[in-house]
Amino acid sequence: MLENIQSVIFDLDGTLVDSMWLWHDIDVEFLEKRGLTLPETYQHDIEGMSFTETAIYTKDLFRLKETVDELKAIWNGMALQKYSYEVDFKPGAKDFLCYCKQQGITLGIATSNSKELVEAVTRGLNFQDDIQEIVTACEVAHGKPAPDVYLEAARRLSTEPERCLVFEDVPMGIKAARNAGMKVCAVEDAFSAHQKEEKRRIADYYISSYVQVLDNTYEIL
């Protein structure tokens, strides 16, 4: 999987760290305070959107009085403690980061999340020095499945797209990386279990743990 790879780029939530569980709780709490109910399709509908795009979509969907910037600040505030102290790595991820560092493979994060929360979790889990570049979808023109965030990460890492390997947990992200001309490994996550077959269909590899990359037991699709 890592042959001829110069840079590895990770999505964050559900891919590098186990954090998808907290967003359902935040969404429910946020809406209940406003007398609203979380639609069953909400997480699917916002998949791949940047933090800003999600705020715009949510504001329009529920006709909220808050501005887009106010919504982002509220969500950051609700999630900051959890990202700092409660979120953990996906299985084997820390060892894989160490391995890449030893091999001279540069590392990046390309995420739809906010920069504040990315920085909180990298500090909380003490891997901020392992990541050379962090790019959020708010920094580029279009969120996933557009390739923008992955192409920008590759540019900052001074790596051609074909020498990048991406790890992603949802179809929109996998499509974004493929649209950028990169190889993609799909990562198993409980919150995208219902999308497993689609993920396997469009990715190049599949893992349930990063240990599988290190011991060459990953699935080639």
GROMACS .gro file of C-alpha atoms in nm, residues 24-110:
model
   87
   24HIS     CA    1  -2.491   1.305   1.712
   25ASP     CA    2  -2.512   1.408   2.077
   26ILE     CA    3  -2.420   1.768   1.993
   27ASP     CA    4  -2.672   1.787   1.710
   28VAL     CA    5  -2.953   1.653   1.929
   29GLU     CA    6  -2.867   1.884   2.220
   30PHE     CA    7  -2.831   2.189   1.995
   31LEU     CA    8  -3.167   2.136   1.825
   32GLU     CA    9  -3.357   2.034   2.139
   33LYS     CA   10  -3.261   2.365   2.301
   34ARG     CA   11  -3.441   2.531   2.011
   35GLY     CA   12  -3.745   2.304   2.020
   36LEU     CA   13  -3.634   2.118   1.707
   37THR     CA   14  -3.586   1.750   1.622
   38LEU     CA   15  -3.283   1.602   1.448
   39PRO     CA   16  -3.389   1.459   1.110
   40GLU     CA   17  -3.286   1.097   1.055
   41THR     CA   18  -3.109   1.191   0.731
   42TYR     CA   19  -2.920   1.492   0.872
   43GLN     CA   20  -2.575   1.331   0.903
   44HIS     CA   21  -2.606   1.182   0.556
   45ASP     CA   22  -2.721   1.513   0.412
   46ILE     CA   23  -2.421   1.707   0.547
   47GLU     CA   24  -2.163   1.440   0.462
   48GLY     CA   25  -1.859   1.600   0.305
   49MET     CA   26  -1.971   1.958   0.368
   50SER     CA   27  -1.722   2.199   0.519
   51PHE     CA   28  -1.791   2.339   0.866
   52THR     CA   29  -1.911   2.662   0.701
   53GLU     CA   30  -2.126   2.480   0.445
   54THR     CA   31  -2.283   2.277   0.727
   55ALA     CA   32  -2.365   2.595   0.919
   56ILE     CA   33  -2.524   2.752   0.609
   57TYR     CA   34  -2.725   2.436   0.538
   58THR     CA   35  -2.841   2.404   0.900
   59LYS     CA   36  -2.934   2.771   0.928
   60ASP     CA   37  -3.146   2.749   0.612
   61LEU     CA   38  -3.299   2.411   0.697
   62PHE     CA   39  -3.421   2.518   1.042
   63ARG     CA   40  -3.451   2.893   0.973
   64LEU     CA   41  -3.224   2.969   1.265
   65LYS     CA   42  -3.174   3.325   1.387
   66GLU     CA   43  -2.801   3.280   1.454
   67THR     CA   44  -2.550   3.388   1.191
   68VAL     CA   45  -2.326   3.131   1.023
   69ASP     CA   46  -2.029   3.247   1.232
   70GLU     CA   47  -2.235   3.228   1.551
   71LEU     CA   48  -2.342   2.871   1.470
   72LYS     CA   49  -1.982   2.766   1.411
   73ALA     CA   50  -1.875   2.925   1.739
   74ILE     CA   51  -2.157   2.748   1.929
   75TRP     CA   52  -2.064   2.410   1.783
   76ASN     CA   53  -1.694   2.465   1.850
   77GLY     CA   54  -1.775   2.551   2.209
   78MET     CA   55  -1.992   2.243   2.256
   79ALA     CA   56  -1.728   2.011   2.108
   80LEU     CA   57  -1.403   2.162   2.237
   81GLN     CA   58  -1.394   1.980   2.572
   82LYS     CA   59  -1.468   1.646   2.412
   83TYR     CA   60  -1.203   1.688   2.140
   84SER     CA   61  -0.949   1.794   2.399
   85TYR     CA   62  -1.007   1.517   2.654
   86GLU     CA   63  -1.253   1.246   2.539
   87VAL     CA   64  -1.165   1.160   2.179
   88ASP     CA   65  -0.913   0.880   2.115
   89PHE     CA   66  -0.724   0.741   1.817
   90LYS     CA   67  -0.878   0.484   1.586
   91PRO     CA   68  -0.724   0.137   1.646
   92GLY     CA   69  -0.357   0.128   1.551
   93ALA     CA   70  -0.348   0.488   1.429
   94LYS     CA   71  -0.080   0.613   1.667
   95ASP     CA   72   0.157   0.329   1.576
   96PHE     CA   73   0.094   0.396   1.208
   97LEU     CA   74   0.179   0.765   1.252
   98CYS     CA   75   0.504   0.666   1.419
   99TYR     CA   76   0.585   0.422   1.138
  100CYS     CA   77   0.525   0.685   0.869
  101LYS     CA   78   0.745   0.930   1.053
  102GLN     CA   79   1.025   0.671   1.074
  103GLN     CA   80   0.994   0.605   0.700
  104GLY     CA   81   1.015   0.975   0.611
  105ILE     CA   82   0.655   0.985   0.485
  106THR     CA   83   0.506   1.330   0.536
  107LEU     CA   84   0.164   1.353   0.699
  108GLY     CA   85  -0.137   1.578   0.651
  109ILE     CA   86  -0.496   1.614   0.765
  110ALA     CA   87  -0.767   1.721   0.521
   0.00000   0.00000   0.00000
